[in-house]
Short mmCIF file of C-alpha atoms in Angstrom, two decimals:
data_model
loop_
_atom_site.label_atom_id
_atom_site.label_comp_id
_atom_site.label_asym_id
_atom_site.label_seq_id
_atom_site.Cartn_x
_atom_site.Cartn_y
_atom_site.Cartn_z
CA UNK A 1 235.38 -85.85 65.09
CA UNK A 2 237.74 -83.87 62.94
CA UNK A 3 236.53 -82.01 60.09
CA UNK A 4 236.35 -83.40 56.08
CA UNK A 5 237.75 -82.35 53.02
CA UNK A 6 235.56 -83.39 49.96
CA UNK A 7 234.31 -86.69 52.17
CA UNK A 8 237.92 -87.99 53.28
CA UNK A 9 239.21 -87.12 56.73
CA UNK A 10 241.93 -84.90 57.98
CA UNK A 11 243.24 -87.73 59.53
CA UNK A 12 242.82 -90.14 56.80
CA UNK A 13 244.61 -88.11 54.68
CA UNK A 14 247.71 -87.17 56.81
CA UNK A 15 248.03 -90.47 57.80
CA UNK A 16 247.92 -91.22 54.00
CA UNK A 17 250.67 -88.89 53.53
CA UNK A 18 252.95 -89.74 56.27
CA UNK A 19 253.00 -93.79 55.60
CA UNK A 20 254.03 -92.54 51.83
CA UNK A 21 256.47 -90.27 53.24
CA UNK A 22 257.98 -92.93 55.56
CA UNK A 23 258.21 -95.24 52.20
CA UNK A 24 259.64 -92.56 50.09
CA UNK A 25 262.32 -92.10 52.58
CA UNK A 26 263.20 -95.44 53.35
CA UNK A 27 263.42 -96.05 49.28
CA UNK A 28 260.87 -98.34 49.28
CA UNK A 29 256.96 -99.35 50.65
CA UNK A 30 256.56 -101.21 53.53
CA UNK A 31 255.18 -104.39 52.84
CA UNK A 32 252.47 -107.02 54.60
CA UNK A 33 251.86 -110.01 53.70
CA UNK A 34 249.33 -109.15 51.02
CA UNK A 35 250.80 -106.22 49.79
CA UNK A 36 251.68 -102.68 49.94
CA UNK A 37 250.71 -100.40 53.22
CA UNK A 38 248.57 -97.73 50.60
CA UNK A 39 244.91 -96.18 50.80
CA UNK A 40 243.63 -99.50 50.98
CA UNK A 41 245.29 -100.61 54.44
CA UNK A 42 243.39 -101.96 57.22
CA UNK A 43 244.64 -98.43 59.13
CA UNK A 44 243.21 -96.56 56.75
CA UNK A 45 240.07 -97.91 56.63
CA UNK A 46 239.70 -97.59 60.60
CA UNK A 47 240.80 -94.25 60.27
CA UNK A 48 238.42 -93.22 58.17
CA UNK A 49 235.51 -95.61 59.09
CA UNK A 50 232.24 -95.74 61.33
CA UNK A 51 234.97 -96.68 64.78
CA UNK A 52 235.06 -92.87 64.54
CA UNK A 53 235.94 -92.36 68.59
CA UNK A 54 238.58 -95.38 68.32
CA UNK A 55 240.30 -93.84 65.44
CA UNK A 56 240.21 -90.47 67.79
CA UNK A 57 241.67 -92.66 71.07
CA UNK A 58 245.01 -94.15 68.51
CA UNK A 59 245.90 -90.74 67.38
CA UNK A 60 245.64 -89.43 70.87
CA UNK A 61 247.62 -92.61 72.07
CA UNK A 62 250.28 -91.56 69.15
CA UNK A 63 249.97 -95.18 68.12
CA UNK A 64 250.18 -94.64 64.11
CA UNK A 65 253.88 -95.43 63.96
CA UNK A 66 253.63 -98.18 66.06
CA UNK A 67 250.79 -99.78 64.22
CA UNK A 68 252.30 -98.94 60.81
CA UNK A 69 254.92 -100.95 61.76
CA UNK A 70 253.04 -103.77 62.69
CA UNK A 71 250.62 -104.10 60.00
CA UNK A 72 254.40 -103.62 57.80
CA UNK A 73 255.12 -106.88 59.63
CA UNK A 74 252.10 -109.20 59.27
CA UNK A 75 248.25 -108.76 59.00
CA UNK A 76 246.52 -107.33 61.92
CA UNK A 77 242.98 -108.23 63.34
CA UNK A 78 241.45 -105.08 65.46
CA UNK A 79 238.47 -105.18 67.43
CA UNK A 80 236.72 -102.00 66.90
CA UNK A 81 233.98 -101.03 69.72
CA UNK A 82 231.53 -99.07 68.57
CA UNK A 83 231.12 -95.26 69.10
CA UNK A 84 228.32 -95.12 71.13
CA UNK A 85 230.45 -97.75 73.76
CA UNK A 86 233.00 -94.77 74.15
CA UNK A 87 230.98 -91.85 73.78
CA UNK A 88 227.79 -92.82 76.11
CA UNK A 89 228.33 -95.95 77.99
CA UNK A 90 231.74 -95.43 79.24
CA UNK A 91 232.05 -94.37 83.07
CA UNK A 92 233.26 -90.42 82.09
CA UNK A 93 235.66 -91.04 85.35
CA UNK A 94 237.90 -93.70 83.61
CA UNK A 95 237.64 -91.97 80.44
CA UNK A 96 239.17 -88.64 81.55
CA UNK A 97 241.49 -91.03 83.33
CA UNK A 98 242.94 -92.61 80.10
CA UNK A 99 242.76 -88.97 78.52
CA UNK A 100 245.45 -87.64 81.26
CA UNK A 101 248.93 -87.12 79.69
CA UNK A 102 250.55 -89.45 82.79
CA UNK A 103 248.43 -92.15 81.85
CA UNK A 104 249.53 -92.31 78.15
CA UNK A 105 250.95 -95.75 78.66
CA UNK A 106 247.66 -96.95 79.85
CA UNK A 107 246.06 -95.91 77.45
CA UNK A 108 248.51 -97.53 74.87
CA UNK A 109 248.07 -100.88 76.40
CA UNK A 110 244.34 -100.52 76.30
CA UNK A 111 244.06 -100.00 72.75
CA UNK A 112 247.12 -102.20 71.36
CA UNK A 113 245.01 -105.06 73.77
CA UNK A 114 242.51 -104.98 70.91
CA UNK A 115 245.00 -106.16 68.30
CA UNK A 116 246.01 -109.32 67.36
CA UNK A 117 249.05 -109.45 64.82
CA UNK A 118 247.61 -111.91 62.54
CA UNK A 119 244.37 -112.27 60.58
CA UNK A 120 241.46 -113.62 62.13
CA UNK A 121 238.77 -114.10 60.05
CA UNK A 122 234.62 -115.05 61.23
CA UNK A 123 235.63 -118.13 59.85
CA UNK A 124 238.12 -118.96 61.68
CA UNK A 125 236.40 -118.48 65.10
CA UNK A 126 236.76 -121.96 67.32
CA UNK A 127 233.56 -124.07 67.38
CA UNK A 128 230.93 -124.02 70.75
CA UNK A 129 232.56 -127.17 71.52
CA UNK A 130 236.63 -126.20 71.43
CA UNK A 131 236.22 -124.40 74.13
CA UNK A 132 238.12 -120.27 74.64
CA UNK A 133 241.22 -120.05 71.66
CA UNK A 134 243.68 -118.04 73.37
CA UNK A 135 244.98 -115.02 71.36
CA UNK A 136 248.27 -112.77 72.08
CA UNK A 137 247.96 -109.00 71.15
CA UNK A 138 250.15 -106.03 70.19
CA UNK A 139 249.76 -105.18 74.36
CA UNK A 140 251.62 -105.92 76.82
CA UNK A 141 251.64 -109.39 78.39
CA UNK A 142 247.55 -108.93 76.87
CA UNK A 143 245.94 -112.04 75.49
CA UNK A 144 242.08 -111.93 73.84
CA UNK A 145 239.99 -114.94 74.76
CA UNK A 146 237.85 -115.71 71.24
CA UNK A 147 234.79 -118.54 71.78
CA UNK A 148 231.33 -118.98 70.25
CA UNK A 149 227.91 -119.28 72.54
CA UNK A 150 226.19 -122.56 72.37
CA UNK A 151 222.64 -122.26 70.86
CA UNK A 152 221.08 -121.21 67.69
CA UNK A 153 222.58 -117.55 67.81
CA UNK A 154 225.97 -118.71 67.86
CA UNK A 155 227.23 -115.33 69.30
CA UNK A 156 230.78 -114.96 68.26
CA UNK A 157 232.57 -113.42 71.26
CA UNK A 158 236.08 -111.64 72.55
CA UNK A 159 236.77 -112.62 75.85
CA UNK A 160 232.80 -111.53 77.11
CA UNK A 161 232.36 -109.10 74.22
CA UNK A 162 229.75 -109.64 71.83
CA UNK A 163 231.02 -109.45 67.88
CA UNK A 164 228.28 -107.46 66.21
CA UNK A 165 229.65 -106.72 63.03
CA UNK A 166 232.07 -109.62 62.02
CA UNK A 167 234.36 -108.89 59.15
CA UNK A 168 233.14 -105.50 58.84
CA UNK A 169 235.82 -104.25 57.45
CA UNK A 170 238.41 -106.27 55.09
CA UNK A 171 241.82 -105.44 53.17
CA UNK A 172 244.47 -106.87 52.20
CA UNK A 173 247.04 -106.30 55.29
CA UNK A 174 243.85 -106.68 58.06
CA UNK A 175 240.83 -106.85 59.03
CA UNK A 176 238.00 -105.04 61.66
CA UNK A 177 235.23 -106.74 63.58
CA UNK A 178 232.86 -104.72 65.18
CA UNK A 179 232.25 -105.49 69.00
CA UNK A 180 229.55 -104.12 71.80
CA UNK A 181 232.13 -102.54 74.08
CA UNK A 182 235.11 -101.70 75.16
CA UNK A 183 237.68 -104.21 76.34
CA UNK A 184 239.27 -103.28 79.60
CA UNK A 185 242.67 -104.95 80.38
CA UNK A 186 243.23 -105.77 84.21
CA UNK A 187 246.35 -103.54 84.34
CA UNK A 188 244.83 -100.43 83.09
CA UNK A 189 241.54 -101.07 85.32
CA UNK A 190 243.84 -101.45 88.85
CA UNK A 191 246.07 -98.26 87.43
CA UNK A 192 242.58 -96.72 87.06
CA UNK A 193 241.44 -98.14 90.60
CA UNK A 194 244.80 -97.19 92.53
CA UNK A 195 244.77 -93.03 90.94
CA UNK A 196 241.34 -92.99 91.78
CA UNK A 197 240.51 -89.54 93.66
CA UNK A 198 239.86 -90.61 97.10
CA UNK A 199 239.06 -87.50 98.64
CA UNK A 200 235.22 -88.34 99.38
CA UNK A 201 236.43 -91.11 101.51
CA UNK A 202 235.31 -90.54 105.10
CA UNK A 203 235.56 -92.06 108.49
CA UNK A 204 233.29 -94.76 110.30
CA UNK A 205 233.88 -96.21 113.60
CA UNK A 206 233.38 -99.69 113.83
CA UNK A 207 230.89 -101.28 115.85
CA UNK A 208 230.99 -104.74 116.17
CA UNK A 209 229.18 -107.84 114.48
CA UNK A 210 225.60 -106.47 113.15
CA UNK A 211 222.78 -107.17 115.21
CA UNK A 212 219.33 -108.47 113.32
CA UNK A 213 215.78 -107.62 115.41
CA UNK A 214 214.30 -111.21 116.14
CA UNK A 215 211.06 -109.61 115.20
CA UNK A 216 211.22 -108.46 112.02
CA UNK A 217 214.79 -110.37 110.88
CA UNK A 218 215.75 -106.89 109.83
CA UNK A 219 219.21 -105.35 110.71
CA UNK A 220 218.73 -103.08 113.69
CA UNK A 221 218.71 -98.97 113.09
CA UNK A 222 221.34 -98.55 115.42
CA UNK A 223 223.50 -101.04 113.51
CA UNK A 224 222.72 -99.31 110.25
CA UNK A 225 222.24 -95.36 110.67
CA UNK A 226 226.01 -94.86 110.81
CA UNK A 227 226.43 -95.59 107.53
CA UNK A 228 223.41 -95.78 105.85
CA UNK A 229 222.56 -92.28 103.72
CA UNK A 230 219.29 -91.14 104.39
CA UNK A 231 216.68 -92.28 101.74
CA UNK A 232 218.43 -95.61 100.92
CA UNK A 233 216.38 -98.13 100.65
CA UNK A 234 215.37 -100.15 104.02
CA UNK A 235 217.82 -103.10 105.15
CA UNK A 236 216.08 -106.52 103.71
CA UNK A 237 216.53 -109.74 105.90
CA UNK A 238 219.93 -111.38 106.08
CA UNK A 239 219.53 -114.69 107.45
CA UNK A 240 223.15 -115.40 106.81
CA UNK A 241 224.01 -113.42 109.93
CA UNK A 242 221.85 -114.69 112.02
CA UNK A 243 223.39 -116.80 115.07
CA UNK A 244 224.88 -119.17 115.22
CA UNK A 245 226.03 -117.74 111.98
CA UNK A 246 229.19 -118.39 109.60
CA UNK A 247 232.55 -116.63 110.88
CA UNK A 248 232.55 -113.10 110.02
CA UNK A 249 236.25 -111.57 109.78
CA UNK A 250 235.16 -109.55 112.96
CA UNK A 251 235.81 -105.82 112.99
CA UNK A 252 239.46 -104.84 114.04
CA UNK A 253 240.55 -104.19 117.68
CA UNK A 254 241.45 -100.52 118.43
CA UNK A 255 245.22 -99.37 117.72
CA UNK A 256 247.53 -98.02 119.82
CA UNK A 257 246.08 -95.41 122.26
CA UNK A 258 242.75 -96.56 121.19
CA UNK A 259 242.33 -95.53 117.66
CA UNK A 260 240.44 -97.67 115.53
CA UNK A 261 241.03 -98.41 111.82
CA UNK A 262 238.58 -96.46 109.59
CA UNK A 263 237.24 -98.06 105.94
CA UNK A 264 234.46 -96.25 103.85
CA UNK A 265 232.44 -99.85 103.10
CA UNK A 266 230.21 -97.34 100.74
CA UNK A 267 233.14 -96.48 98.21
CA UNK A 268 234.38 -99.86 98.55
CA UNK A 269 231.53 -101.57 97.24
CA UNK A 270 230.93 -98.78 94.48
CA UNK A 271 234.54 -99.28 93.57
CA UNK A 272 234.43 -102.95 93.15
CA UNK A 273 230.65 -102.36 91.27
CA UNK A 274 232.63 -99.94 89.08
CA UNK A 275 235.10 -102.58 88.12
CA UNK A 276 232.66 -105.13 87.52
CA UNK A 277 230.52 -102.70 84.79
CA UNK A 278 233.95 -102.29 83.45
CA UNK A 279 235.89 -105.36 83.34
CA UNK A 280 232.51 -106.54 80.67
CA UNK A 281 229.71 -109.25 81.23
CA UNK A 282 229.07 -109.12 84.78
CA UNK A 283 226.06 -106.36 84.33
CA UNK A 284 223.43 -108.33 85.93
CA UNK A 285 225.29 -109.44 88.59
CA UNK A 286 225.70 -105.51 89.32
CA UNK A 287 221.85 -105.09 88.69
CA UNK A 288 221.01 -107.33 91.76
CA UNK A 289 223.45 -105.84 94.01
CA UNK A 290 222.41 -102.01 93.26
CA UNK A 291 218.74 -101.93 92.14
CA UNK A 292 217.22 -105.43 92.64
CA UNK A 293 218.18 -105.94 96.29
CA UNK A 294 219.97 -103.69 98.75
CA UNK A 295 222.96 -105.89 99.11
CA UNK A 296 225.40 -103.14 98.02
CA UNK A 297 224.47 -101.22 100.82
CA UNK A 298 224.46 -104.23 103.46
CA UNK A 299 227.57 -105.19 101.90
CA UNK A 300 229.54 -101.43 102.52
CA UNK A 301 227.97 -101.34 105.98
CA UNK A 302 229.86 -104.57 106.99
CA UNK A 303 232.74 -103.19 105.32
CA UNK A 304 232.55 -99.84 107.36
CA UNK A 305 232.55 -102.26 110.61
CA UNK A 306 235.87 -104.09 109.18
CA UNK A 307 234.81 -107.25 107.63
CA UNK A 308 235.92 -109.06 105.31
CA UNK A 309 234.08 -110.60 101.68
CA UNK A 310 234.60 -112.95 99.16
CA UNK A 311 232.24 -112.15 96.02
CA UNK A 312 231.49 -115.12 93.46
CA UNK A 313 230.14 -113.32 90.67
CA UNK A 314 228.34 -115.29 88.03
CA UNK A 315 228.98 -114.11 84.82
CA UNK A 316 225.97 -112.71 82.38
CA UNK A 317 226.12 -115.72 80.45
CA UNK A 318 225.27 -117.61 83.54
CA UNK A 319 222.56 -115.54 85.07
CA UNK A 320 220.91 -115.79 82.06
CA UNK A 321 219.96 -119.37 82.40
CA UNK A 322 218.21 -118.09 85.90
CA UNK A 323 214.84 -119.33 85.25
CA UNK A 324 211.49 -117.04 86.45
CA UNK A 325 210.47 -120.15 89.18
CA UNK A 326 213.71 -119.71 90.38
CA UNK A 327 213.53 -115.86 90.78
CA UNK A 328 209.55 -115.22 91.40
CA UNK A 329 209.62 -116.41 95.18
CA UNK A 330 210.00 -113.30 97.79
CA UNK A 331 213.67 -112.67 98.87
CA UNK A 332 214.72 -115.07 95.77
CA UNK A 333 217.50 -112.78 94.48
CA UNK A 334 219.01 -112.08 98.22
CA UNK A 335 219.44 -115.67 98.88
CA UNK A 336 220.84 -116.71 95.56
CA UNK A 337 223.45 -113.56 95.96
CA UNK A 338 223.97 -114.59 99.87
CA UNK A 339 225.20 -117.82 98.64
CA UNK A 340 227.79 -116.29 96.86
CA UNK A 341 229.47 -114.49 99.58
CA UNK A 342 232.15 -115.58 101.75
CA UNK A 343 232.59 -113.76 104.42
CA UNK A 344 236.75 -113.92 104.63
CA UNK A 345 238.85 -112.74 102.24
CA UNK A 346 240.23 -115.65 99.36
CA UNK A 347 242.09 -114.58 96.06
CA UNK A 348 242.46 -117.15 92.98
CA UNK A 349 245.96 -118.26 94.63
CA UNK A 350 244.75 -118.70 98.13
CA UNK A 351 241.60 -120.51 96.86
CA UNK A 352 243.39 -122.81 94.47
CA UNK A 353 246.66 -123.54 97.09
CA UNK A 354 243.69 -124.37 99.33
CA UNK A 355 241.88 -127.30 97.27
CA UNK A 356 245.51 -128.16 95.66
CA UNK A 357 246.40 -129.10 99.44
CA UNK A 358 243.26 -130.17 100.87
CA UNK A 359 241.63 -131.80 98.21
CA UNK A 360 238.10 -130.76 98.98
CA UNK A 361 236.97 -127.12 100.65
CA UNK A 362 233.71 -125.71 102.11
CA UNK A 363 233.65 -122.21 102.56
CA UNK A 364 230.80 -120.76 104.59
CA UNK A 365 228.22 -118.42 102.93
CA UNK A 366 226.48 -115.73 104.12
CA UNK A 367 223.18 -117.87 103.43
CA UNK A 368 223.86 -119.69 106.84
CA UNK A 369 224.15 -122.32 106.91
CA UNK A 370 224.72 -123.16 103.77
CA UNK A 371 228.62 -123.89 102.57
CA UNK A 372 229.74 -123.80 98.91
CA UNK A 373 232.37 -126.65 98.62
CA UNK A 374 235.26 -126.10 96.04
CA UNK A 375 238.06 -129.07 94.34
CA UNK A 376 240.40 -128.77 92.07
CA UNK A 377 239.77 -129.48 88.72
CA UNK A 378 241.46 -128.82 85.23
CA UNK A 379 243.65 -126.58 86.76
CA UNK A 380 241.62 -124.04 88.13
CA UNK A 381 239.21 -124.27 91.48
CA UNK A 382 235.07 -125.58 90.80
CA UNK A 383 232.66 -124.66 93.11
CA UNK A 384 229.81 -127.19 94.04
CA UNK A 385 229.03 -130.85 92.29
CA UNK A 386 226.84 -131.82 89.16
CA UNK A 387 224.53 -129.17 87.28
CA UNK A 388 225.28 -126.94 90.01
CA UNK A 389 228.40 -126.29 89.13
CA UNK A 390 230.98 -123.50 88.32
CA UNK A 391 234.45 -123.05 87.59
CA UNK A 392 236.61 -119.87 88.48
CA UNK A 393 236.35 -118.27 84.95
CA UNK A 394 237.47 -114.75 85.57
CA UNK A 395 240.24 -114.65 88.64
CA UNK A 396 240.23 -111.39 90.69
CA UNK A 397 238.41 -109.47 89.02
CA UNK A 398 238.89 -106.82 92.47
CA UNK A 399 240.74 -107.62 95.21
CA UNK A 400 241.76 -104.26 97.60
CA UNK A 401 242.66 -106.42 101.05
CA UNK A 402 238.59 -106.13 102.03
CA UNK A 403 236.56 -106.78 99.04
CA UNK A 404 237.52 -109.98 96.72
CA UNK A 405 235.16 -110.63 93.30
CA UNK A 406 236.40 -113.89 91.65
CA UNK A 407 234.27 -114.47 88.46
CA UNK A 408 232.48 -117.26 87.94
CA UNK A 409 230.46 -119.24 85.17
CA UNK A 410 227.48 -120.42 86.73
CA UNK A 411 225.35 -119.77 89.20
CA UNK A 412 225.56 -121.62 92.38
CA UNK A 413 222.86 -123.50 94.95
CA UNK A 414 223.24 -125.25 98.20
CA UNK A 415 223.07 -128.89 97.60
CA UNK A 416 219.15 -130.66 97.65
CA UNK A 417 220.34 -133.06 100.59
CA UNK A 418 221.77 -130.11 102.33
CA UNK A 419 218.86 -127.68 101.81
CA UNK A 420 216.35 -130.64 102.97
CA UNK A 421 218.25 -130.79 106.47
CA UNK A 422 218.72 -127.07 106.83
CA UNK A 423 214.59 -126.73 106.44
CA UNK A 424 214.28 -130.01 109.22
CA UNK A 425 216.72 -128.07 112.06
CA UNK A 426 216.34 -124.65 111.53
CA UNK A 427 214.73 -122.99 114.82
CA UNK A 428 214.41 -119.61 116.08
CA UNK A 429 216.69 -117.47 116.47
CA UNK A 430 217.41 -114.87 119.09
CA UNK A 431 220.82 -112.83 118.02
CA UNK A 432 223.40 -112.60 114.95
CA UNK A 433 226.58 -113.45 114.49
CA UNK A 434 228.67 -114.41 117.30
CA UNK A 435 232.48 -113.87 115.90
CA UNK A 436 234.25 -116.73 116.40
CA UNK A 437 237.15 -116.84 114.21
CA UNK A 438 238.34 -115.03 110.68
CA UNK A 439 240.59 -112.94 109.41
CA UNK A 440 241.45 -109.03 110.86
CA UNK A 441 242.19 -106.38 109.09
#
């Protein structure tokens, strides 16, 4: 941070200086709703405060006339994450990213996103029961979700954000609450996601629906060694493609002359995984796929070969509640993650057209042959019946024409009635999927 002159910052103090200039000028002090913009403003007190990397990020975003203006308008509420959220946990990728002089605006709507132009006290934080209390900020077209966990915590949180220091921070024009991390806005994660460098991308030929030995239910080596980096760990069972198996979007035809379409499926995945660690409270959900399982690698070898996925992703919240009977038995985490894969490619809007129309969907799963059914209700699409229910909570979360991740807020399982007659016909198998129809590329 910048140096300090007998315990006040340089900032601090031109900022101090150039609000009083502005006033001087203008004949008269700007005024909130409480008072006068002075030493004791809410900006002030940010500049100058613990949120020293924040305060850093608004002076580099040339936000202090903006925000002057604001808080010379109404009270102001600002989310402040804490330092060690920008200095250590942020991906150092999307940080240079927002640091880049042609991505100014992004980084503008990123920090104005954590601004709300009123005051918005602990108090006033809606009750476990009322549900998310939408919030419009000083960003563009950016709203902040605020809601409370159920339990005796009583977690305050931003949209997924934990508040760790509520009120931490109080004056007369505004007020700072402390919060865990960073909060990402969609627009400045796909800006982020469409500059990405994508030099490291490299071909892979297709090869057809993957092929699982009968012996060991593993995927074959010949299927796998294309793509797989040596040393990654070995491919674990996938039972979801075994035949007759649900209807993989099978890999796309050659081109004219013969040329096939290339996709890197292993910068694909690690793109979406990316997004997910940054869009906030879907960390477990990327545990599994990277270092509990070897789903992320299954998953970018099927993407290599030019299929399609659908990813529910439970939310933290909702893994949580996993219990350890429920995660102790072998292969546990594989087929609770297989279930949440579809393999064609749905957004929110084709999803939701889809149960508006039909009334009732099943979607097949890559846990064959299990289905997830989805229905309409209160406006937005529910997957499965009962306690084993979840509702589309975050919509496209990533969605890049291959890869879809559609947050969810609870973890999903097939059906008891369904699971009982799976376990009475399942036989042997011989061979995996046989394409039959789905979406190309």
């Amino acid at each position: 941070m910048d140096r300090c002159i007998y315990g006040c910052s340089v900032i601090t103090i031109f900022f101090f200086f150039l609000i009083n200039a502005s006033a001087l000028e203008s004949g008269h002090h700007n005024i909130t709703g409480s008072g006068q913009i002075n030493s004791n403003s809410v900006l002030v007190a940010l500049l100058d405060s613990r949120y020293t990397e924040l305060a850093e990020l608004v002076e580099k975003a040339l936000l202090l006339q903006t925000l002057e203006d604001a808080v010379g308008r109404h009270n102001i509420t600002i989310f402040a994450p804490r330092n060690e959220a920008l200095e250590r946990d942020l991906d150092p990728d999307f940080k240079r990213f927002l640091l880049q002089p042609g991505n100014l605006k992004s980084l503008q709507t990123l920090l104005l996103s954590h601004i709300i132009p009123k005051r918005v006290g602990s108090n006033q934080w809606p009750e476990e029961n009322s549900g998310r209390v939408k919030h419009v900020t000083l960003g563009h077209d950016q709203v902040l979700h605020l809601s409370k966990l159920k339990g005796a915590n009583g977690k305050r949180l931003v949209n997924s954000a934990v508040i760790t220091r509520p009120d931490d921070l109080t004056r007369p024009d505004g007020l700072i609450h402390g919060i865990e991390r960073l909060l990402i806005p969609r627009s400045v994660q796909e800006d982020f996601n469409r500059r990405r460098n994508l030099r490291s991308i490299s071909a892979v030929l297709p090869e057809g629906a993957p092929e699982i030995d009968p012996r060991t239910n593993r995927l074959k080596k010949s299927a796998t060694a294309a793509s797989v980096p040596a040393g990654s760990p070995p491919a674990l069972p996938i039972e979801s493609a075994m035949a007759p198996g649900p209807s993989l979007a099978p890999a796309p035809a050659p081109g004219p002359g013969g040329a096939h379409k290339h996709f890197n499926g292993d910068a694909q995945v690690k793109d979406f995984i990316h997004t997910l660690l940054h869009y906030g409270g879907y960390n477990e959900m990327a545990d599994i796929l990277v270092n509990l399982t070897s789903l992320a690698t299954e998953m970018g070898r099927l993407v290599s070969e030019g299929y399609v996925l659908t990813v529910l992703a439970p939310n933290d919240e909702a893994m949580a509640k996993l219990t350890t009977d429920q995660l102790s038995e072998p292969g546990a985490p594989e087929q609770i993650m297989y279930y949440h894969i579809i393999p064609e490619y749905q957004t929110e809007e084709s999803m939701y057209n889809s149960v508006r129309r039909f009334g009732k969907v099943k979607y097949e799963t890559l846990r064959f042959p299990h289905k997830v059914g989805a229905k309409e209700a209160d406006g937005s699409v529910k997957f499965g019946s009962g306690d084993r229910s979840a509702y589309l909570f975050d919509p496209d979360i990533y969605t890049d024409g291959r890869i879809s991740v559609q947050g969810i807020d609870g973890v999903l399982f097939p059906e008891e009635k369904e699971e009982e007659t799976v376990k009475k016909t399942t036989g042997p198998v011989k061979k995996v999927v046989q394409p039959r129809r789905g979406y190309k590329l």
